[in-house]
Amino acid sequence: MKKLRFLILLFITIALIIALNISIKGLPAFGLLLNPTTGFWANAEIEKFYLPKEAVLDKLKEKTEVYFDENRIPHIFAENEHDLYFIQGYIVASLRLWQMEFQVIAAQGRISEILGNQEKYINFDKSQRRLGLVYGAKNKLKALEEDKLAKDLLGAYKDGVNAFIENLDDKNLPLEYKLMGYKPEPWTNEKTMLVIMNMSKILANMGDDIENTNFVAQYGKDLFDKMYKTDLKIEPVIPTPNKGWAIEKEDSMQKEISSQKPPIAIGAKSQKSKAKLSKTKNKPTYHIGSNNWAVSGTKTKSGFPLLSNDPHLGFSLPSVWIEMHLVGPQSNAYGVTFPGAPGITIGFNEKIGWGMTNSGRDVKDFYTVEYKDATKELYHYQNQWLKSEFVYEEIKIKGAESVFDTVIYTKYGPVAYTDFQTQNGKYDIAIQWMPHRASKEYLMFYMLNKAQNFEEYKEATRYFESPAQNMVFACVDGDIALRNQGKFPVQKYEQGKFLQTSNEGNVWEDFIPFEANPMQHNPKRGYVSSANQESTDASYPYYYTGWFEHYRNRVINNELEKMTQATVQDFKDLQMNNFNLIAFEALPLLLPYIDNTKMDFAHQDIFNALSKWDCYNNKDSKEAIYFEFFFNNYKTLLWDEFGDGMVAPNTVQTLELLKDSIAHPFIDNKTTNVVETQKDIINKAFNMAINESKEYENKTWGDYNEVTFAHVAKIDAFSRKVHAGGNNHIVNATRGTFGPSWRMILDFDKGEVNGIGVYPGGESGNPGSKYYDNFVDDWANEKYHRLENNKDKEFYKKGNYTRVVFLGK
Amino acid sequence: MKTFTSIILIAGLALLVHLYLPFWWLIAITSVLVSYILGENTWKSFLSGFVAIFILWLVLTGFIAFQNEFILSTRMTEVIKLPHSSLLFLLTALIGGLVGGFSSLTGYYLKTMKSIIL
């Protein structure tokens, strides 16, 4: 009896402990998660520094020191480049391991393995694999590893990350691993490549080929040309040089190609399909963008250049950026980088500074694949039958059986969509995408980190092929420059705008030569600037299409033009500029249509307010709310016909159509029985805005513009919200979940580079640390930090820094 | 008095386990040990184990949370969807208390079983 009762109790106790240590029905294991030793409590940062002050690491060659400032920004001092990259990998992992691995797992299309058996996760994984992110990463890695230096540096970074992972115990495992119940895998060079593929997916993955083709099939090319004009309001990144474009003689043939018209795989107008069109998945939102500019000494108070960059990316916690200072034997670079990307991505050294904005030039073409038969084993290519390459993808799922998917690879690239419904019928659609190609982007960052002058900057950019960027430059010797850098195919006229067929054989073979990429070096006007607008005007000899911004660039240029004695403060003010150029141009077009004869007082008030508005989306503006509602309603009512399969004209096109009173069949709202005119829908949009704004009667634009920094895995409790001025298409492009993800200003005064900057986030990826989000409030309050790039260790020894020493064996 | 000594011993040994050993559940073994030596009856054994670990975990987590300025405990309360932050501490302590209580009782029953065999 007593034996039995002992055995029962023993069984209960053991069962209880086991139950507390395993995950049941997707819930975390409560004992593992809640116990004070190794549970989440261990991630609550207390006074003790988060790393041991001294550590011995096998693969380290020499003693390497790291000084952390009071915001936990690391200053790494290494005796050789191997150690510099090794310790960078180690430190980034120590601050952001979960984030850096999770973004790679997402790129690999493996989130179902972590997040479980839900259709949306499995579909995401499938679409990631069909986009071929791993395929591109492998191609790039192969190219980079042919270069001994690059291979060594990538290897050092990887080893550093792994040295941190190997030293992790249950206690120090980042919180998200504990919550989701998994452990980190070893880092690889391929994962480092996937970081850049992730950026390509965000920045170079646009493509309206299918939607444009649908539009032409239904409404014809004439209407398309009228409604989707591309040469509107141009103030290009690179104005046409006085002496013309630098094109070598042997390129004249390629130049000619650009004026040829390709056969377009668009059907006749009669082929109207009533089928529900498929939605092109995986398209990036167009809110991404960025600003950068530099002015030469002729326009500054100090007589030396100033440089500014604020890349706009999706807001998240942890932030997409991590800030650091890397001092090696021949280098001293400060700035931000992506967790998982070696070196500094945007920043400066002792001589030069550089920054990026995205170039929206189209580098993704779509092809309908014509197979010989249902087996899909052969496809038509220039009147031959080529063999399809079948790649079998196993998608593992947490708590369920694996799902399998077959991805077909053609000469162009992977079949991204199968059985895709377009206006012309159902097709398998293959993509040809520049980021799939072998290239060596990391070499550019390595060289930029050390570059000393304009020539070295230009030479470094040679290695950067995708995602194409507008790279701004300034130097202590007074040079400023801006380069539209990437690798671009030589395209026929309008190639890439519409669906092509696999049989046409338009595999990119000719590329625009490096020397012909648009660039400006010390222009007469005394400044360079870019804000995602067209790279050039139509005089550029090569054809390209793409996704461009038409407002921020004009506001920036207007301000820069006026500057004669520019200071850092002027640059801050311009980064925070809330002038709403869309409103400024749209209101004079829209308001005259409003029938103000039979208005009640509320209508009259808002009408008057908008008529007199200075068009600044400042935090305290009320008019900004009215305009936002009014204009959004107008676009919604106007473009109500555009569902999943087509893309409505953008804002600048919309306003030009209104300005020129161009007739088109979309003005009429299809949901009503009467035929509307522009006047009808503008008045309707206005009335709707009045009703909607009642909810915000005592509120301002700042109340309305809630900015969310969502946790990378969308855990609400680890997210933050603030309120801010700005909007999309405003220089201060802060809106909702997008905006300036890093604000940097560099001053090249008297042979030194002095920087200030801030990003909304924090150095630590640990939600249990006060360094997780401590920059969010600074960012929201427009507060910048000094970017300390002193290369003298003694400076840090004396100052308020925490020293961590790493020793080799 | 014996119960009070048990509580102190169970909590003290558990603290050492937390400081120096990798697995949190090893506190079950030390609790078994203490009650095997000092256990008096069913209720007292269970209670001494429960109270010892409950209080220890409450103190430990309170100490951590206070030093952490309640940053993480506030966030985790929301993650686990508890209506109030204090419940996070109580839930943690309850889990510890149950493991302490049951293992302590197991130790006492082992002792009673053994005395019969002997």
Short mmCIF file of N, CA, C and O in Angstrom, two decimals, chain A residues 2-7 9-10 12-13 16-17 20-21 30-38 40-48 170 175 179 715-720 766-770 772-773, chain B residues 17-19 21-25 28 42 57 60-65 67-69 71-76 78-80 88-89 91-92 95 98-99 102-103 105-110 112-113 115-116:
data_model
loop_
_atom_site.label_atom_id
_atom_site.label_comp_id
_atom_site.label_asym_id
_atom_site.label_seq_id
_atom_site.Cartn_x
_atom_site.Cartn_y
_atom_site.Cartn_z
N LYS A 2 1.82 1.29 0.95
CA LYS A 2 2.67 2.46 1.01
C LYS A 2 3.62 2.53 -0.18
O LYS A 2 4.01 3.60 -0.63
N LYS A 3 3.97 1.33 -0.66
CA LYS A 3 4.81 1.29 -1.84
C LYS A 3 4.04 1.86 -3.03
O LYS A 3 4.56 2.64 -3.83
N LEU A 4 2.77 1.46 -3.10
CA LEU A 4 1.93 1.91 -4.20
C LEU A 4 1.79 3.44 -4.17
O LEU A 4 1.93 4.13 -5.17
N ARG A 5 1.52 3.94 -2.96
CA ARG A 5 1.31 5.39 -2.86
C ARG A 5 2.59 6.15 -3.19
O ARG A 5 2.57 7.22 -3.81
N PHE A 6 3.75 5.56 -2.85
CA PHE A 6 5.00 6.19 -3.24
C PHE A 6 5.13 6.20 -4.77
O PHE A 6 5.47 7.21 -5.38
N LEU A 7 4.84 5.04 -5.36
CA LEU A 7 4.99 4.94 -6.81
C LEU A 7 4.05 5.90 -7.53
O LEU A 7 4.43 6.54 -8.52
N LEU A 9 2.89 8.76 -6.37
CA LEU A 9 3.41 10.11 -6.21
C LEU A 9 4.64 10.36 -7.07
O LEU A 9 4.80 11.42 -7.67
N LEU A 10 5.50 9.32 -7.14
CA LEU A 10 6.69 9.45 -7.97
C LEU A 10 6.27 9.68 -9.42
O LEU A 10 6.81 10.54 -10.13
N ILE A 12 3.39 10.93 -10.49
CA ILE A 12 2.79 12.27 -10.64
C ILE A 12 3.87 13.33 -10.76
O ILE A 12 3.83 14.20 -11.64
N THR A 13 4.87 13.23 -9.89
CA THR A 13 5.93 14.24 -9.89
C THR A 13 6.69 14.23 -11.21
O THR A 13 6.92 15.28 -11.81
N LEU A 16 4.50 15.51 -13.98
CA LEU A 16 4.34 16.97 -13.88
C LEU A 16 5.56 17.67 -14.49
O LEU A 16 5.42 18.60 -15.29
N ILE A 17 6.74 17.17 -14.12
CA ILE A 17 7.97 17.81 -14.62
C ILE A 17 8.05 17.66 -16.14
O ILE A 17 8.37 18.61 -16.86
N LEU A 20 5.67 19.95 -17.88
CA LEU A 20 6.10 21.35 -17.84
C LEU A 20 7.26 21.63 -18.79
O LEU A 20 7.59 22.78 -19.06
N ASN A 21 7.88 20.56 -19.28
CA ASN A 21 9.05 20.74 -20.14
C ASN A 21 8.78 20.48 -21.62
O ASN A 21 9.69 20.56 -22.43
N PHE A 30 5.45 25.33 -20.22
CA PHE A 30 5.37 26.35 -19.17
C PHE A 30 6.52 26.32 -18.18
O PHE A 30 6.99 27.37 -17.74
N GLY A 31 6.98 25.12 -17.84
CA GLY A 31 8.10 25.04 -16.90
C GLY A 31 9.36 25.62 -17.51
O GLY A 31 10.09 26.39 -16.89
N LEU A 32 9.61 25.25 -18.79
CA LEU A 32 10.79 25.77 -19.49
C LEU A 32 10.72 27.28 -19.62
O LEU A 32 11.71 27.98 -19.48
N LEU A 33 9.53 27.77 -19.91
CA LEU A 33 9.38 29.20 -20.18
C LEU A 33 9.38 30.03 -18.90
O LEU A 33 9.92 31.12 -18.87
N LEU A 34 8.78 29.49 -17.83
CA LEU A 34 8.55 30.34 -16.65
C LEU A 34 9.55 30.15 -15.50
O LEU A 34 9.60 30.97 -14.60
N ASN A 35 10.35 29.09 -15.54
CA ASN A 35 11.24 28.90 -14.39
C ASN A 35 12.26 30.03 -14.32
O ASN A 35 12.69 30.56 -15.34
N PRO A 36 12.66 30.40 -13.12
CA PRO A 36 13.51 31.59 -12.99
C PRO A 36 14.95 31.40 -13.46
O PRO A 36 15.65 32.39 -13.67
N THR A 37 15.41 30.15 -13.64
CA THR A 37 16.81 29.95 -14.03
C THR A 37 17.02 30.06 -15.54
O THR A 37 17.86 30.80 -16.02
N THR A 38 16.27 29.25 -16.29
CA THR A 38 16.50 29.20 -17.74
C THR A 38 15.28 29.68 -18.52
O THR A 38 15.31 29.74 -19.73
N PHE A 40 12.06 32.58 -19.31
CA PHE A 40 12.15 33.95 -19.86
C PHE A 40 12.74 34.92 -18.84
O PHE A 40 13.32 35.92 -19.19
N TRP A 41 12.58 34.59 -17.54
CA TRP A 41 13.12 35.48 -16.50
C TRP A 41 14.62 35.70 -16.70
O TRP A 41 15.14 36.77 -16.37
N ALA A 42 15.29 34.69 -17.24
CA ALA A 42 16.73 34.81 -17.45
C ALA A 42 17.05 35.84 -18.53
O ALA A 42 18.19 36.29 -18.65
N ASN A 43 16.07 36.19 -19.35
CA ASN A 43 16.28 37.20 -20.40
C ASN A 43 16.02 38.62 -19.91
O ASN A 43 16.22 39.57 -20.67
N ALA A 44 15.53 38.73 -18.70
CA ALA A 44 15.32 40.07 -18.14
C ALA A 44 16.68 40.63 -17.77
O ALA A 44 17.36 40.10 -16.90
N GLU A 45 17.08 41.68 -18.46
CA GLU A 45 18.42 42.22 -18.21
C GLU A 45 18.47 42.96 -16.89
O GLU A 45 17.62 43.82 -16.63
N ILE A 46 19.47 42.63 -16.08
CA ILE A 46 19.66 43.32 -14.82
C ILE A 46 20.98 44.07 -14.90
O ILE A 46 21.55 44.20 -15.96
N GLU A 47 21.46 44.55 -13.79
CA GLU A 47 22.63 45.43 -13.82
C GLU A 47 23.85 44.83 -14.49
O GLU A 47 24.62 45.52 -15.15
N LYS A 48 24.04 43.53 -14.32
CA LYS A 48 25.21 42.86 -14.88
C LYS A 48 25.24 43.06 -16.40
O LYS A 48 24.21 42.97 -17.06
N ASP A 170 21.23 27.30 -22.27
CA ASP A 170 19.77 27.43 -22.21
C ASP A 170 19.35 28.77 -21.62
O ASP A 170 18.36 29.36 -22.01
N LEU A 175 15.04 35.17 -26.20
CA LEU A 175 13.68 34.93 -25.73
C LEU A 175 12.77 34.26 -26.76
O LEU A 175 12.00 33.37 -26.45
N LEU A 179 10.16 31.10 -26.55
CA LEU A 179 8.72 31.21 -26.76
C LEU A 179 8.24 30.25 -27.84
O LEU A 179 7.17 29.66 -27.74
N ILE A 715 4.77 39.71 -32.63
CA ILE A 715 4.30 39.54 -31.25
C ILE A 715 3.95 40.95 -30.73
O ILE A 715 4.83 41.79 -30.57
N ASP A 716 2.66 41.19 -30.51
CA ASP A 716 2.20 42.54 -30.18
C ASP A 716 2.89 43.12 -28.95
O ASP A 716 3.21 44.30 -28.90
N ALA A 717 3.09 42.26 -27.95
CA ALA A 717 3.66 42.75 -26.70
C ALA A 717 5.10 43.25 -26.89
O ALA A 717 5.61 44.00 -26.07
N PHE A 718 5.74 42.83 -27.97
CA PHE A 718 7.12 43.26 -28.24
C PHE A 718 7.15 44.37 -29.29
O PHE A 718 8.17 44.64 -29.90
N SER A 719 6.00 44.98 -29.56
CA SER A 719 5.92 46.03 -30.57
C SER A 719 5.75 47.38 -29.88
O SER A 719 5.42 47.45 -28.70
N ARG A 720 5.95 48.45 -30.62
CA ARG A 720 5.77 49.79 -30.08
C ARG A 720 4.98 50.65 -31.04
O ARG A 720 5.00 50.42 -32.25
N ASN A 766 16.81 42.01 -27.59
CA ASN A 766 16.16 41.34 -26.47
C ASN A 766 15.03 42.19 -25.89
O ASN A 766 15.29 43.25 -25.32
N PRO A 767 13.77 41.72 -25.99
CA PRO A 767 12.65 42.51 -25.45
C PRO A 767 12.74 42.69 -23.93
O PRO A 767 11.98 43.47 -23.38
N GLY A 768 13.67 41.99 -23.31
CA GLY A 768 13.85 42.14 -21.88
C GLY A 768 14.94 43.14 -21.54
O GLY A 768 15.40 43.21 -20.40
N SER A 769 15.37 43.91 -22.53
CA SER A 769 16.43 44.89 -22.32
C SER A 769 15.91 46.29 -22.56
O SER A 769 15.08 46.51 -23.44
N LYS A 770 16.42 47.27 -21.81
CA LYS A 770 15.98 48.63 -22.09
C LYS A 770 16.62 49.14 -23.38
O LYS A 770 16.21 50.17 -23.92
N TYR A 772 16.36 47.61 -26.10
CA TYR A 772 15.56 47.02 -27.17
C TYR A 772 14.88 48.11 -28.00
O TYR A 772 14.76 47.99 -29.22
N ASP A 773 14.43 49.16 -27.36
CA ASP A 773 13.64 50.17 -28.08
C ASP A 773 13.98 51.59 -27.61
O ASP A 773 13.20 52.50 -27.81
N VAL B 17 20.67 24.98 -6.56
CA VAL B 17 20.43 24.32 -7.85
C VAL B 17 20.30 25.38 -8.94
O VAL B 17 20.92 25.29 -10.01
N HIS B 18 19.52 26.41 -8.67
CA HIS B 18 19.31 27.46 -9.67
C HIS B 18 20.60 28.20 -10.01
O HIS B 18 20.83 28.58 -11.15
N LEU B 19 21.44 28.37 -9.01
CA LEU B 19 22.66 29.14 -9.25
C LEU B 19 23.71 28.32 -10.00
O LEU B 19 24.45 28.85 -10.82
N LEU B 21 23.37 24.71 -11.25
CA LEU B 21 23.07 23.56 -12.11
C LEU B 21 22.21 23.97 -13.32
O LEU B 21 21.45 24.93 -13.23
N PRO B 22 22.38 23.25 -14.43
CA PRO B 22 21.74 23.72 -15.66
C PRO B 22 20.22 23.50 -15.71
O PRO B 22 19.54 24.25 -16.39
N PHE B 23 19.68 22.47 -15.04
CA PHE B 23 18.26 22.17 -15.23
C PHE B 23 17.44 22.62 -14.02
O PHE B 23 17.71 22.24 -12.89
N TRP B 24 16.43 23.40 -14.30
CA TRP B 24 15.61 23.94 -13.23
C TRP B 24 14.93 22.85 -12.40
O TRP B 24 14.78 22.98 -11.19
N TRP B 25 14.56 21.74 -13.06
CA TRP B 25 13.75 20.72 -12.37
C TRP B 25 14.56 19.87 -11.41
O TRP B 25 14.02 19.02 -10.72
N ALA B 28 13.52 19.26 -7.80
CA ALA B 28 12.68 18.14 -7.35
C ALA B 28 13.52 17.15 -6.55
O ALA B 28 13.08 16.61 -5.52
N THR B 42 1.90 13.60 5.58
CA THR B 42 1.53 13.91 4.20
C THR B 42 1.38 15.41 3.98
O THR B 42 2.02 15.99 3.11
N TRP B 57 10.56 31.18 -5.61
CA TRP B 57 10.37 31.65 -6.99
C TRP B 57 9.76 33.05 -7.01
O TRP B 57 10.09 33.87 -7.85
N LEU B 60 12.69 35.30 -6.13
CA LEU B 60 13.65 35.37 -7.24
C LEU B 60 13.11 36.21 -8.40
O LEU B 60 13.78 37.11 -8.90
N THR B 61 11.87 35.91 -8.82
CA THR B 61 11.32 36.62 -9.98
C THR B 61 11.05 38.08 -9.62
O THR B 61 11.25 38.96 -10.46
N GLY B 62 10.65 38.30 -8.37
CA GLY B 62 10.43 39.69 -7.94
C GLY B 62 11.73 40.47 -7.99
O GLY B 62 11.79 41.61 -8.47
N PHE B 63 12.80 39.82 -7.53
CA PHE B 63 14.12 40.45 -7.50
C PHE B 63 14.58 40.77 -8.94
O PHE B 63 15.05 41.87 -9.23
N ILE B 64 14.41 39.78 -9.83
CA ILE B 64 14.79 39.97 -11.24
C ILE B 64 13.97 41.10 -11.85
O ILE B 64 14.51 42.03 -12.47
N ALA B 65 12.66 41.04 -11.65
CA ALA B 65 11.77 42.03 -12.29
C ALA B 65 12.05 43.44 -11.79
O ALA B 65 12.04 44.39 -12.56
N GLN B 67 14.93 44.62 -10.61
CA GLN B 67 16.19 45.09 -11.22
C GLN B 67 16.01 45.42 -12.69
O GLN B 67 16.72 46.24 -13.24
N ASN B 68 15.10 44.70 -13.33
CA ASN B 68 14.83 44.88 -14.76
C ASN B 68 13.85 46.04 -15.00
O ASN B 68 13.45 46.30 -16.13
N GLU B 69 13.45 46.69 -13.92
CA GLU B 69 12.47 47.78 -13.99
C GLU B 69 11.15 47.31 -14.62
O GLU B 69 10.47 48.08 -15.31
N ILE B 71 10.45 45.69 -17.14
CA ILE B 71 10.33 45.77 -18.61
C ILE B 71 9.79 44.46 -19.16
O ILE B 71 8.78 44.41 -19.88
N LEU B 72 10.48 43.37 -18.82
CA LEU B 72 10.11 42.09 -19.44
C LEU B 72 8.84 41.50 -18.81
O LEU B 72 8.02 40.93 -19.52
N SER B 73 8.67 41.64 -17.50
CA SER B 73 7.48 41.04 -16.88
C SER B 73 6.22 41.69 -17.44
O SER B 73 5.21 41.01 -17.67
N THR B 74 6.28 43.00 -17.72
CA THR B 74 5.12 43.67 -18.31
C THR B 74 4.84 43.10 -19.71
O THR B 74 3.69 42.81 -20.06
N ARG B 75 5.90 42.96 -20.52
CA ARG B 75 5.71 42.44 -21.88
C ARG B 75 5.23 41.00 -21.87
O ARG B 75 4.35 40.62 -22.64
N MET B 76 5.82 40.18 -20.97
CA MET B 76 5.43 38.76 -20.96
C MET B 76 4.01 38.56 -20.44
O MET B 76 3.32 37.62 -20.84
N GLU B 78 1.58 40.36 -21.21
CA GLU B 78 0.76 40.54 -22.41
C GLU B 78 0.89 39.34 -23.36
O GLU B 78 -0.09 38.91 -23.95
N VAL B 79 2.11 38.80 -23.46
CA VAL B 79 2.31 37.64 -24.35
C VAL B 79 1.46 36.47 -23.89
O VAL B 79 0.80 35.81 -24.69
N ILE B 80 1.48 36.20 -22.58
CA ILE B 80 0.72 35.05 -22.06
C ILE B 80 -0.75 35.42 -21.86
O ILE B 80 -1.56 34.59 -21.49
N LEU B 88 1.48 36.96 -13.35
CA LEU B 88 2.64 36.32 -13.96
C LEU B 88 3.56 35.76 -12.87
O LEU B 88 4.06 34.64 -12.98
N PHE B 89 3.73 36.55 -11.82
CA PHE B 89 4.57 36.10 -10.70
C PHE B 89 3.90 34.93 -9.99
O PHE B 89 4.55 33.95 -9.65
N LEU B 91 1.65 32.82 -11.20
CA LEU B 91 1.64 31.63 -12.06
C LEU B 91 3.00 30.94 -12.01
O LEU B 91 3.08 29.71 -11.88
N THR B 92 4.07 31.73 -12.11
CA THR B 92 5.41 31.17 -12.04
C THR B 92 5.61 30.46 -10.70
O THR B 92 6.04 29.30 -10.65
N ILE B 95 3.72 27.12 -10.39
CA ILE B 95 4.37 26.01 -11.07
C ILE B 95 5.51 25.46 -10.22
O ILE B 95 5.62 24.25 -9.99
N LEU B 98 4.05 23.65 -7.10
CA LEU B 98 3.52 22.31 -7.37
C LEU B 98 4.65 21.29 -7.49
O LEU B 98 4.57 20.20 -6.92
N VAL B 99 5.69 21.65 -8.23
CA VAL B 99 6.81 20.73 -8.38
C VAL B 99 7.45 20.48 -7.01
O VAL B 99 7.75 19.34 -6.64
N PHE B 102 4.88 18.29 -4.73
CA PHE B 102 4.77 16.88 -5.11
C PHE B 102 6.08 16.13 -4.90
O PHE B 102 6.08 14.98 -4.45
N SER B 103 7.19 16.78 -5.18
CA SER B 103 8.46 16.05 -5.01
C SER B 103 8.76 15.87 -3.53
O SER B 103 9.25 14.83 -3.11
N LEU B 105 6.55 15.55 -1.20
CA LEU B 105 5.66 14.47 -0.75
C LEU B 105 6.22 13.11 -1.17
O LEU B 105 6.18 12.15 -0.40
N THR B 106 6.73 13.06 -2.39
CA THR B 106 7.33 11.82 -2.86
C THR B 106 8.46 11.39 -1.92
O THR B 106 8.60 10.21 -1.59
N GLY B 107 9.25 12.35 -1.47
CA GLY B 107 10.35 12.05 -0.55
C GLY B 107 9.85 11.49 0.76
O GLY B 107 10.39 10.51 1.28
N TYR B 108 8.78 12.08 1.25
CA TYR B 108 8.21 11.59 2.52
C TYR B 108 7.67 10.16 2.35
O TYR B 108 7.89 9.30 3.19
N TYR B 109 6.97 9.92 1.25
CA TYR B 109 6.41 8.57 1.02
C TYR B 109 7.51 7.54 0.83
O TYR B 109 7.35 6.38 1.21
N LEU B 110 8.61 7.97 0.25
CA LEU B 110 9.73 7.06 0.10
C LEU B 110 10.23 6.63 1.48
O LEU B 110 10.50 5.46 1.72
N THR B 112 8.46 6.64 4.34
CA THR B 112 7.51 5.75 5.04
C THR B 112 7.56 4.35 4.46
O THR B 112 7.47 3.37 5.19
N MET B 113 7.73 4.25 3.15
CA MET B 113 7.80 2.95 2.52
C MET B 113 9.02 2.20 3.03
O MET B 113 8.95 1.03 3.39
N SER B 115 10.61 2.58 5.84
CA SER B 115 10.54 2.17 7.24
C SER B 115 9.75 0.87 7.38
O SER B 115 10.00 0.09 8.29
N ILE B 116 8.84 0.62 6.48
CA ILE B 116 8.10 -0.64 6.53
C ILE B 116 8.98 -1.80 6.11
O ILE B 116 9.03 -2.84 6.74
#
